[in-house]
CSV table of C-alpha atoms (C1' of nucleotides) in Angstrom, one decimal:
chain,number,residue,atom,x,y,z
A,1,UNK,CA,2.3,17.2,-34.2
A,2,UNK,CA,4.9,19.8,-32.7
A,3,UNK,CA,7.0,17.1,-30.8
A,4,UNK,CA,5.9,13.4,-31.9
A,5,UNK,CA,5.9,11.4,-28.5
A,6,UNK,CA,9.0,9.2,-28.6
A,7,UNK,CA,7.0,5.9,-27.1
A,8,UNK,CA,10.5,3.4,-27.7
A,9,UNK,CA,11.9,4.7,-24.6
A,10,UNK,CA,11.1,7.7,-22.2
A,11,UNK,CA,13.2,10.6,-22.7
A,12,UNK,CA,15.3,12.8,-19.7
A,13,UNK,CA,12.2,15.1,-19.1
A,14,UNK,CA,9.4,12.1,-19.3
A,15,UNK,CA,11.6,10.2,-16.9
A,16,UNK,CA,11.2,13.3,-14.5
A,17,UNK,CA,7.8,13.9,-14.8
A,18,UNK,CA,7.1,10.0,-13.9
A,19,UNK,CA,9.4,10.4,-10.6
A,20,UNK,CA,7.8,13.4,-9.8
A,21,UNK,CA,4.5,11.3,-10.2
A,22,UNK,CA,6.1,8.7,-7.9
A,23,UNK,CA,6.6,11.4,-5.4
A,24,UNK,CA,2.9,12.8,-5.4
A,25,UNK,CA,1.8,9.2,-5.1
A,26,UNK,CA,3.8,8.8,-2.0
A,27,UNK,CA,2.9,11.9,-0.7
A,28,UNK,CA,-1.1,11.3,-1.0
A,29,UNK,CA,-0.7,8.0,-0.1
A,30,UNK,CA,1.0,9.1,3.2
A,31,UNK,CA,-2.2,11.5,3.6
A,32,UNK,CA,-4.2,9.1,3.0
A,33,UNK,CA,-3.4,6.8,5.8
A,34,UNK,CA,-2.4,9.2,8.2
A,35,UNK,CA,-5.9,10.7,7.9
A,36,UNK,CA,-7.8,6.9,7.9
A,37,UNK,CA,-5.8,6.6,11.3
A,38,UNK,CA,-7.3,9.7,12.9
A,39,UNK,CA,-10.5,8.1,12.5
A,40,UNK,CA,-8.8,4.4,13.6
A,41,UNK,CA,-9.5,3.0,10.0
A,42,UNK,CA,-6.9,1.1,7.9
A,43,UNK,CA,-6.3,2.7,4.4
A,44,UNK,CA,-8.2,-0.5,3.2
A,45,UNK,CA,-11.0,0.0,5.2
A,46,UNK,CA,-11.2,3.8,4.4
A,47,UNK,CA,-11.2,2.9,0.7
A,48,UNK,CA,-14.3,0.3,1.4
A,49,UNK,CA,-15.9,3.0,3.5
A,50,UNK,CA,-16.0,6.1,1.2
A,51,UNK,CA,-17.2,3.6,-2.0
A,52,UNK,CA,-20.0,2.6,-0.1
A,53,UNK,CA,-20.8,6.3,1.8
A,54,UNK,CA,-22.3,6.9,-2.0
A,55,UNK,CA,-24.2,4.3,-2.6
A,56,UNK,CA,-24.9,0.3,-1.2
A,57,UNK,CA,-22.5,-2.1,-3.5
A,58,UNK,CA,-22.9,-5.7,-3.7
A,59,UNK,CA,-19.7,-7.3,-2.6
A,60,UNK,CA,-18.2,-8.9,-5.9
A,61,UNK,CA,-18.6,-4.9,-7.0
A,62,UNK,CA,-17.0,-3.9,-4.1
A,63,UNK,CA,-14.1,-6.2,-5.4
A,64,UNK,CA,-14.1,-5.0,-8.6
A,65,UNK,CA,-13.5,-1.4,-7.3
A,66,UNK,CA,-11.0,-2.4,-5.0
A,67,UNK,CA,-8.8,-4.8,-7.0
A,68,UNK,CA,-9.1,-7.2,-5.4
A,69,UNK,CA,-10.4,-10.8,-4.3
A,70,UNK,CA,-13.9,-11.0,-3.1
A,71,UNK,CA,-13.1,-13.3,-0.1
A,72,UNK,CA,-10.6,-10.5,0.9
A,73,UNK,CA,-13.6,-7.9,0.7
A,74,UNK,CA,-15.1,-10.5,3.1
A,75,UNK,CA,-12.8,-9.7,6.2
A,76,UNK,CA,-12.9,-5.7,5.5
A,77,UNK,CA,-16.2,-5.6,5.7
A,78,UNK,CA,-16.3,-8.0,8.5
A,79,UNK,CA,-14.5,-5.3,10.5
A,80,UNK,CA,-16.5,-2.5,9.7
A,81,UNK,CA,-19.6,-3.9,10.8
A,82,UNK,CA,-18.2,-5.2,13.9
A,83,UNK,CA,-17.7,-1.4,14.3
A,84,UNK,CA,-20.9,-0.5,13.1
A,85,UNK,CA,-19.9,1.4,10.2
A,86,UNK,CA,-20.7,-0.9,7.7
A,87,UNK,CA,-24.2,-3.7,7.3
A,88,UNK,CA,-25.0,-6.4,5.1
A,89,UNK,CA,-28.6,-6.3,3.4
A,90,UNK,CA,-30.1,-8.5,1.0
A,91,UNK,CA,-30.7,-8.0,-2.3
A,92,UNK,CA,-34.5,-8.6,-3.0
A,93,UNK,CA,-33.5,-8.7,-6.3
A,94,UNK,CA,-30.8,-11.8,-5.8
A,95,UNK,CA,-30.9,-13.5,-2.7
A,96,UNK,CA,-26.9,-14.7,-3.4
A,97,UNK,CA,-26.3,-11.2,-3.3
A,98,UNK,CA,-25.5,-9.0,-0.3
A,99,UNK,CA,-25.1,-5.8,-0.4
A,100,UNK,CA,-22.6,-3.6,1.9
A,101,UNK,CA,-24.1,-0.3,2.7
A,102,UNK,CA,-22.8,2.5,5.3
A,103,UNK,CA,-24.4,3.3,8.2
A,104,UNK,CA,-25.6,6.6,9.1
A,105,UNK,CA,-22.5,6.5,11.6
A,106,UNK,CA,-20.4,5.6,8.5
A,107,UNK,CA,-21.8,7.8,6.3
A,108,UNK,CA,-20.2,10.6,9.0
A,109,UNK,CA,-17.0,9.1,9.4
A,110,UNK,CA,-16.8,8.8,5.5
A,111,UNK,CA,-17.5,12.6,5.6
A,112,UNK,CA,-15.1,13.5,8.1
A,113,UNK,CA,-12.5,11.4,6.6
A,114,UNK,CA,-13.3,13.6,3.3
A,115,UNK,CA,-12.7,16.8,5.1
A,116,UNK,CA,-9.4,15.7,6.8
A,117,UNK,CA,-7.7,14.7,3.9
A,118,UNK,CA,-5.0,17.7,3.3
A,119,UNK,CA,-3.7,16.6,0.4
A,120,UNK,CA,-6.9,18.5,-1.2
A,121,UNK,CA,-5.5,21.7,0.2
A,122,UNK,CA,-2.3,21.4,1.1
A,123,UNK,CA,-0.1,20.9,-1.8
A,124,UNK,CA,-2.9,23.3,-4.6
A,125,UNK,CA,-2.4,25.5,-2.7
A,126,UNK,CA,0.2,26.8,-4.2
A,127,UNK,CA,-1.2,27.0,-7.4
A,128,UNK,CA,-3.7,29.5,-9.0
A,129,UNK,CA,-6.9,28.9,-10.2
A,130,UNK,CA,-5.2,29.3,-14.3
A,131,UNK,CA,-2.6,26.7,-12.8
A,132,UNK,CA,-5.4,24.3,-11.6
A,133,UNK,CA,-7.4,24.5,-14.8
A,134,UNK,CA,-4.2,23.6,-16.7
A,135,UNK,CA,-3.2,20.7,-14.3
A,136,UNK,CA,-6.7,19.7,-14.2
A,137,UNK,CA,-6.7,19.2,-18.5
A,138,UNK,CA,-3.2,17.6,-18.2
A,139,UNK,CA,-4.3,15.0,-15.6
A,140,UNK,CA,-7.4,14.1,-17.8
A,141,UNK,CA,-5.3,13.6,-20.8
A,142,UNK,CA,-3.5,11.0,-18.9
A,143,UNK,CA,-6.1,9.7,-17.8
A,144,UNK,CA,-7.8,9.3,-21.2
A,145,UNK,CA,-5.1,6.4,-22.3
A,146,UNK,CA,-6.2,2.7,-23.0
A,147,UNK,CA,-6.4,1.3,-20.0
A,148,UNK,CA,-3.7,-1.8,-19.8
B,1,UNK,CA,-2.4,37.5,-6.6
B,2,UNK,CA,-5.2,37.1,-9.8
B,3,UNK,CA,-6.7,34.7,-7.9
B,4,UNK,CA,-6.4,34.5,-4.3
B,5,UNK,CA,-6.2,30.9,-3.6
B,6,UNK,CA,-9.0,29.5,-1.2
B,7,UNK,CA,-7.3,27.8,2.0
B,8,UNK,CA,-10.7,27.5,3.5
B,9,UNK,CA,-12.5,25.1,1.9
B,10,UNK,CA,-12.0,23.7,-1.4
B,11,UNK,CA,-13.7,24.7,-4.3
B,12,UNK,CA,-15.2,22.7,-7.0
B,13,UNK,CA,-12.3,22.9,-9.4
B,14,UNK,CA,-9.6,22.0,-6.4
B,15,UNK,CA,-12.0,19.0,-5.3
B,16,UNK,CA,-12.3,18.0,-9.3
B,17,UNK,CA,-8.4,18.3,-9.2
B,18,UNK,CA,-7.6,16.0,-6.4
B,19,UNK,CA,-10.3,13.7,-7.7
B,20,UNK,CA,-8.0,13.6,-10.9
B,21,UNK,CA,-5.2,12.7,-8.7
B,22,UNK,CA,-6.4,10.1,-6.9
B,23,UNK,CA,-7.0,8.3,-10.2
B,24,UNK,CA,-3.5,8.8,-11.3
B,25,UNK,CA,-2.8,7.5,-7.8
B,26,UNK,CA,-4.9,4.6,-8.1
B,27,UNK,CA,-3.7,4.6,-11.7
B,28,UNK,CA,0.6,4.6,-11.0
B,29,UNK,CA,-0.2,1.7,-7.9
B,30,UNK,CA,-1.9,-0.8,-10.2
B,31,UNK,CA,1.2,-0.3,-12.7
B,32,UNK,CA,3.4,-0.6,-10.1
B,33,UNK,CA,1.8,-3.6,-8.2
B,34,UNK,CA,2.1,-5.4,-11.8
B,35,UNK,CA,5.4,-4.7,-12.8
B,36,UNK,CA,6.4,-5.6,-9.4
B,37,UNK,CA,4.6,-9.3,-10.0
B,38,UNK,CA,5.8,-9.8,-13.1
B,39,UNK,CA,9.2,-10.2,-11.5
B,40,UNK,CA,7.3,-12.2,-8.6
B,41,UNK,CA,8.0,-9.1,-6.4
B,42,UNK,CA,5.5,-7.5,-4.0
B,43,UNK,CA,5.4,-3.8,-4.0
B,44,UNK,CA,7.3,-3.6,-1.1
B,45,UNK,CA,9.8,-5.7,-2.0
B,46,UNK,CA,10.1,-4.0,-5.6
B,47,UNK,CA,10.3,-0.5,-3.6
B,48,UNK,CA,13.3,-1.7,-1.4
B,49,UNK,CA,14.8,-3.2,-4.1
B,50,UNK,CA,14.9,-0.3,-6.4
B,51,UNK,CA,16.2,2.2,-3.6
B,52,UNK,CA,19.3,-0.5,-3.0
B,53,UNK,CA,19.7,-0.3,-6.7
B,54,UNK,CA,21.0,2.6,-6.6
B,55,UNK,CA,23.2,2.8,-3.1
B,56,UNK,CA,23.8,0.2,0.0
B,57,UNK,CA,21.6,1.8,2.8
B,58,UNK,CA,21.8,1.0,6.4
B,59,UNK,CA,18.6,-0.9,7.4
B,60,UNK,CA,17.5,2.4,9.5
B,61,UNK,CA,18.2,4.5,6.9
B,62,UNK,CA,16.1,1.8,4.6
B,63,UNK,CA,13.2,1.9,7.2
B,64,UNK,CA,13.4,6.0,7.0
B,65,UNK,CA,13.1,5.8,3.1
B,66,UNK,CA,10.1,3.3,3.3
B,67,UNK,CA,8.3,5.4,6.1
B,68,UNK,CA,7.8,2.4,8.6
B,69,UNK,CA,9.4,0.6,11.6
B,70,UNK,CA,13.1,-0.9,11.2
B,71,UNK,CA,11.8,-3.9,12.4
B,72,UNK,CA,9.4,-4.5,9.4
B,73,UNK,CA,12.6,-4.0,7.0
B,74,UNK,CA,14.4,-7.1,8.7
B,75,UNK,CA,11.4,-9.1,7.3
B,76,UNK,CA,11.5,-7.8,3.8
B,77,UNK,CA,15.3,-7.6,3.1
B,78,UNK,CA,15.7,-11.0,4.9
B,79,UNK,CA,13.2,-12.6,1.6
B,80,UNK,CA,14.9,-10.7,-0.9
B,81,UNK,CA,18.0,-12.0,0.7
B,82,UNK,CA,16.7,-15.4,0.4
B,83,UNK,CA,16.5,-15.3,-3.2
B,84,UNK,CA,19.6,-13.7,-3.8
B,85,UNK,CA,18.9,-10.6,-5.1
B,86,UNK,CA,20.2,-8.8,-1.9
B,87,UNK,CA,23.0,-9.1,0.6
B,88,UNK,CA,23.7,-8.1,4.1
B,89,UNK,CA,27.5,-6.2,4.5
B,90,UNK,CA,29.0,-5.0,7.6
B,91,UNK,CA,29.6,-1.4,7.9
B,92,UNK,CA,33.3,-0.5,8.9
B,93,UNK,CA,33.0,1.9,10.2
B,94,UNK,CA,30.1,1.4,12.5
B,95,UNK,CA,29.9,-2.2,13.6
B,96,UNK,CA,26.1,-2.3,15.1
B,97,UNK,CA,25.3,-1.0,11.2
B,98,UNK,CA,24.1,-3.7,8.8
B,99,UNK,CA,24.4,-2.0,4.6
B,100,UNK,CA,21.6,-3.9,2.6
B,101,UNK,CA,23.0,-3.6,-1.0
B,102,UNK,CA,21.5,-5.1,-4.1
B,103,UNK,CA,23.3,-8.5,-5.6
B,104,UNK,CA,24.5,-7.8,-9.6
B,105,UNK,CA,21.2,-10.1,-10.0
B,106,UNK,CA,19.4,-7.5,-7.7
B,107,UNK,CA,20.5,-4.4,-9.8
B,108,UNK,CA,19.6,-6.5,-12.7
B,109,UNK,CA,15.9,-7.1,-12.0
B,110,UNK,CA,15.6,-3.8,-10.4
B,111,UNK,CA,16.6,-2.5,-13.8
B,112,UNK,CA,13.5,-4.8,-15.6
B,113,UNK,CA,11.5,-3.2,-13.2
B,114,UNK,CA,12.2,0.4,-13.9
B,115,UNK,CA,11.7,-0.5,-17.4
B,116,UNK,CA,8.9,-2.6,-17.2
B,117,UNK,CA,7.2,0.2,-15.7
B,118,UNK,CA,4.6,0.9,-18.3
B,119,UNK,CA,3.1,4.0,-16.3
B,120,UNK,CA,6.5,5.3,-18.1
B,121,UNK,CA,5.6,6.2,-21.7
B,122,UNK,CA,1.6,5.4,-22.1
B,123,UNK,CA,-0.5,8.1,-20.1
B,124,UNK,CA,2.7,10.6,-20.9
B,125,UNK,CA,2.6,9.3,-24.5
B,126,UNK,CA,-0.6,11.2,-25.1
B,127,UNK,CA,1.3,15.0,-24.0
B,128,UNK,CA,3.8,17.0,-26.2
B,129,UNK,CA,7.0,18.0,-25.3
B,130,UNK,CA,5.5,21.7,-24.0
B,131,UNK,CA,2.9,19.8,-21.7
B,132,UNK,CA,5.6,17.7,-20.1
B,133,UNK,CA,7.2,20.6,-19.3
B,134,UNK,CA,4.1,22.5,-18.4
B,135,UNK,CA,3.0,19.4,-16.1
B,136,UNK,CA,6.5,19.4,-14.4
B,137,UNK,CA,6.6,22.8,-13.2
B,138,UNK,CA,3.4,22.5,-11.9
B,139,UNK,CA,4.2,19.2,-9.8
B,140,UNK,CA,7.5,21.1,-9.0
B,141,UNK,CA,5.1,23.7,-7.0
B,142,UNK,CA,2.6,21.1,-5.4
B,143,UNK,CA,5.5,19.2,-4.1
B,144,UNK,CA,7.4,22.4,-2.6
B,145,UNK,CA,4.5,22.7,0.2
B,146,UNK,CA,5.2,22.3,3.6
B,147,UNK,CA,5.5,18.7,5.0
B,148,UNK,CA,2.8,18.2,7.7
C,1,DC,C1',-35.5,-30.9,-13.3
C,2,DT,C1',-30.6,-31.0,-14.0
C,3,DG,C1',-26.4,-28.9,-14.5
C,4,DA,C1',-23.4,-25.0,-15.3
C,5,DA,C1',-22.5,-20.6,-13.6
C,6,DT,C1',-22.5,-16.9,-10.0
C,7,DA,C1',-22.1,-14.7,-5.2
C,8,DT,C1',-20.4,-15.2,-1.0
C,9,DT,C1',-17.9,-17.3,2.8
C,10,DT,C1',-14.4,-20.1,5.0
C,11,DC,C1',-9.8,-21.7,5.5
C,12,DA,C1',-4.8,-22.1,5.0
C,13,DG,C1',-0.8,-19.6,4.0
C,14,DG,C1',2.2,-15.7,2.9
C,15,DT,C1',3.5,-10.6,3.2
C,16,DT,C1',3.3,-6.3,5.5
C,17,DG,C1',3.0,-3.7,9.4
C,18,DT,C1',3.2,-2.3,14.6
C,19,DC,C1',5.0,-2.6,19.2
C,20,DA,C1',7.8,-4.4,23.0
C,21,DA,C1',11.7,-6.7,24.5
C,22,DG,C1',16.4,-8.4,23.8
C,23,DT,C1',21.3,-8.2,22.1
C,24,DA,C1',25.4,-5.9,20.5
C,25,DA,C1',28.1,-2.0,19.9
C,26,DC,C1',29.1,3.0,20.3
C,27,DG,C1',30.4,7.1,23.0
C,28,DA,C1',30.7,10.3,26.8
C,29,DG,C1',31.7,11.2,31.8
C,30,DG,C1',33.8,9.7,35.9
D,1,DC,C1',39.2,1.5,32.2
D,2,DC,C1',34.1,1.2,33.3
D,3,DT,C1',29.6,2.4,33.5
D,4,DC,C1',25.5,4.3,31.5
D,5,DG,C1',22.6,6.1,28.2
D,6,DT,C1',21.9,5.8,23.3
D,7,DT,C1',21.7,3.6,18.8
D,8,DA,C1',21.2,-0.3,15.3
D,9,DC,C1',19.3,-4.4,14.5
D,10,DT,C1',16.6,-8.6,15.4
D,11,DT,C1',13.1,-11.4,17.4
D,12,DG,C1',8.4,-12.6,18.8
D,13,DA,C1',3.5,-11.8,19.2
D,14,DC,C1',-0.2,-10.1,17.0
D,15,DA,C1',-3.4,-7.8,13.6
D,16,DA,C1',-4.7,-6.6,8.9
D,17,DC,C1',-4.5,-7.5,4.1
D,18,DC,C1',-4.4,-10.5,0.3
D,19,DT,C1',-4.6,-14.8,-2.6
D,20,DG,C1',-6.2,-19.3,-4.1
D,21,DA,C1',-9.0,-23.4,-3.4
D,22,DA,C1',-13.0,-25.5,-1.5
D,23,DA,C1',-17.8,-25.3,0.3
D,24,DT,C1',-22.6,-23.5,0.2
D,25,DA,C1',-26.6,-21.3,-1.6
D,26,DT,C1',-28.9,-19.5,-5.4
D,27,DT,C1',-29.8,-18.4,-10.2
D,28,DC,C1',-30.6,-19.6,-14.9
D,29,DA,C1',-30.5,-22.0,-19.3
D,30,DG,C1',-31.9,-26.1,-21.6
DNA sequence: CTGAATATTTCAGGTTGTCAAGTAACGAGG
DNA sequence: CCTCGTTACTTGACAACCTGAAATATTCAG
């Protein structure tokens, strides 16, 4: 390799690429909400929304995706069907299980909570499409390490 | 421009892009929320505590910092006070002014944190020295877009 | 059929967050 | 100096999020 990867301790230039991580996080994050308020959701509840505007998910799944406890799952979807967003169904496969799925009226919300999220054009804007496909490699790459 | 980018509506790559980053979002949280627990910290409270690492700060100016009301910080400095890893000082020159400022215990655990914080060295292990720089510049440019 | 395991909910308790109201101090104009 | 508007912070009420433990219903292995 050209430059090993010094993994004992980060170097200047990691140590700025991580803050500038922080600040992209902050900044989507930001969008994020702001644009699950325009539609009067919580970020939590926007999360929920957009997993299940895909496909139906059986609570403990929905956990799972969320990090979280199921019993906390409980209460967000609790909300969301009090708004008609969200129903329970069983599973006729499992009747312990029940399965959260979006309303038609959620599916739209999801969709228009999609579209108002800026961050997508926003801040790539800026870059060209030889910029993306470069960013777009170096994100995977990151991605790609063991998990914990 | 090669490539004139699309402010319209996003394109397949863009969309594939901001995918990618809403993993390293998801990604950077997790590590964050973790390291924060480790030192029985919430996020928030790990957040504070690091900017106070680093300088006293008015509660306002705290509040500005955190993006939320003033009235939410009195809550979260007041627990870390509790535990002694921050204090309250008058200001002198400004009496209605209360400087939060981190406790040598404060700074010190603040300084675990930052180093416990494994989002550091693994997903930038896997990039050479030409990548980091690479990856910089290009969050440089998607961070110099307008605010709102 | 029995008992362990699983899926969900409920409840208590803590943290984060907002908003409105209250207190204290600053600062400018009379 | 005094008053008035502004600023900084805190308090209280309330909602959402989140965890952990206990309760219920169902599944599944033996």
């Amino acid at each position: 390799m050209a430059t090993p990867p010094n993994t004992r301790r980060p170097d200047e230039l990691t140590l700025e690429v991580v803050e500038l991580i922080g600040d992209i996080v902050a900044r989507y994050h930001e969008d994020y909400e702001s644009a699950a308020a325009e539609h009067s959701l919580t970020g939590a509840q926007a999360r929920l929304l957009s997993l299940l505007s895909l496909e139906p998910l059986p609570m403990r799944k929905l956990a799972q995706k969320l990090k979280c406890e199921p019993s906390n799952v409980t209460g967000i979807v609790d909300r969301l069907e009090s708004r008609g967003l969200v129903e329970r169904r069983p599973d006729p496969a499992d009747r312990r299980v029940k399965l959260a799925a979006a309303t038609q009226e959620g599916r739209r919300v999801a969709k228009n909570l999609r579209e108002s999220l800026r961050f997508a054009r926003e801040p790539l804007a800026g870059l060209g499409r030889e910029e993306r496909l470069a960013l777009r490699g170096l994100l995977q790459r990151m991605l790609r390490q063991p998990e914990s």
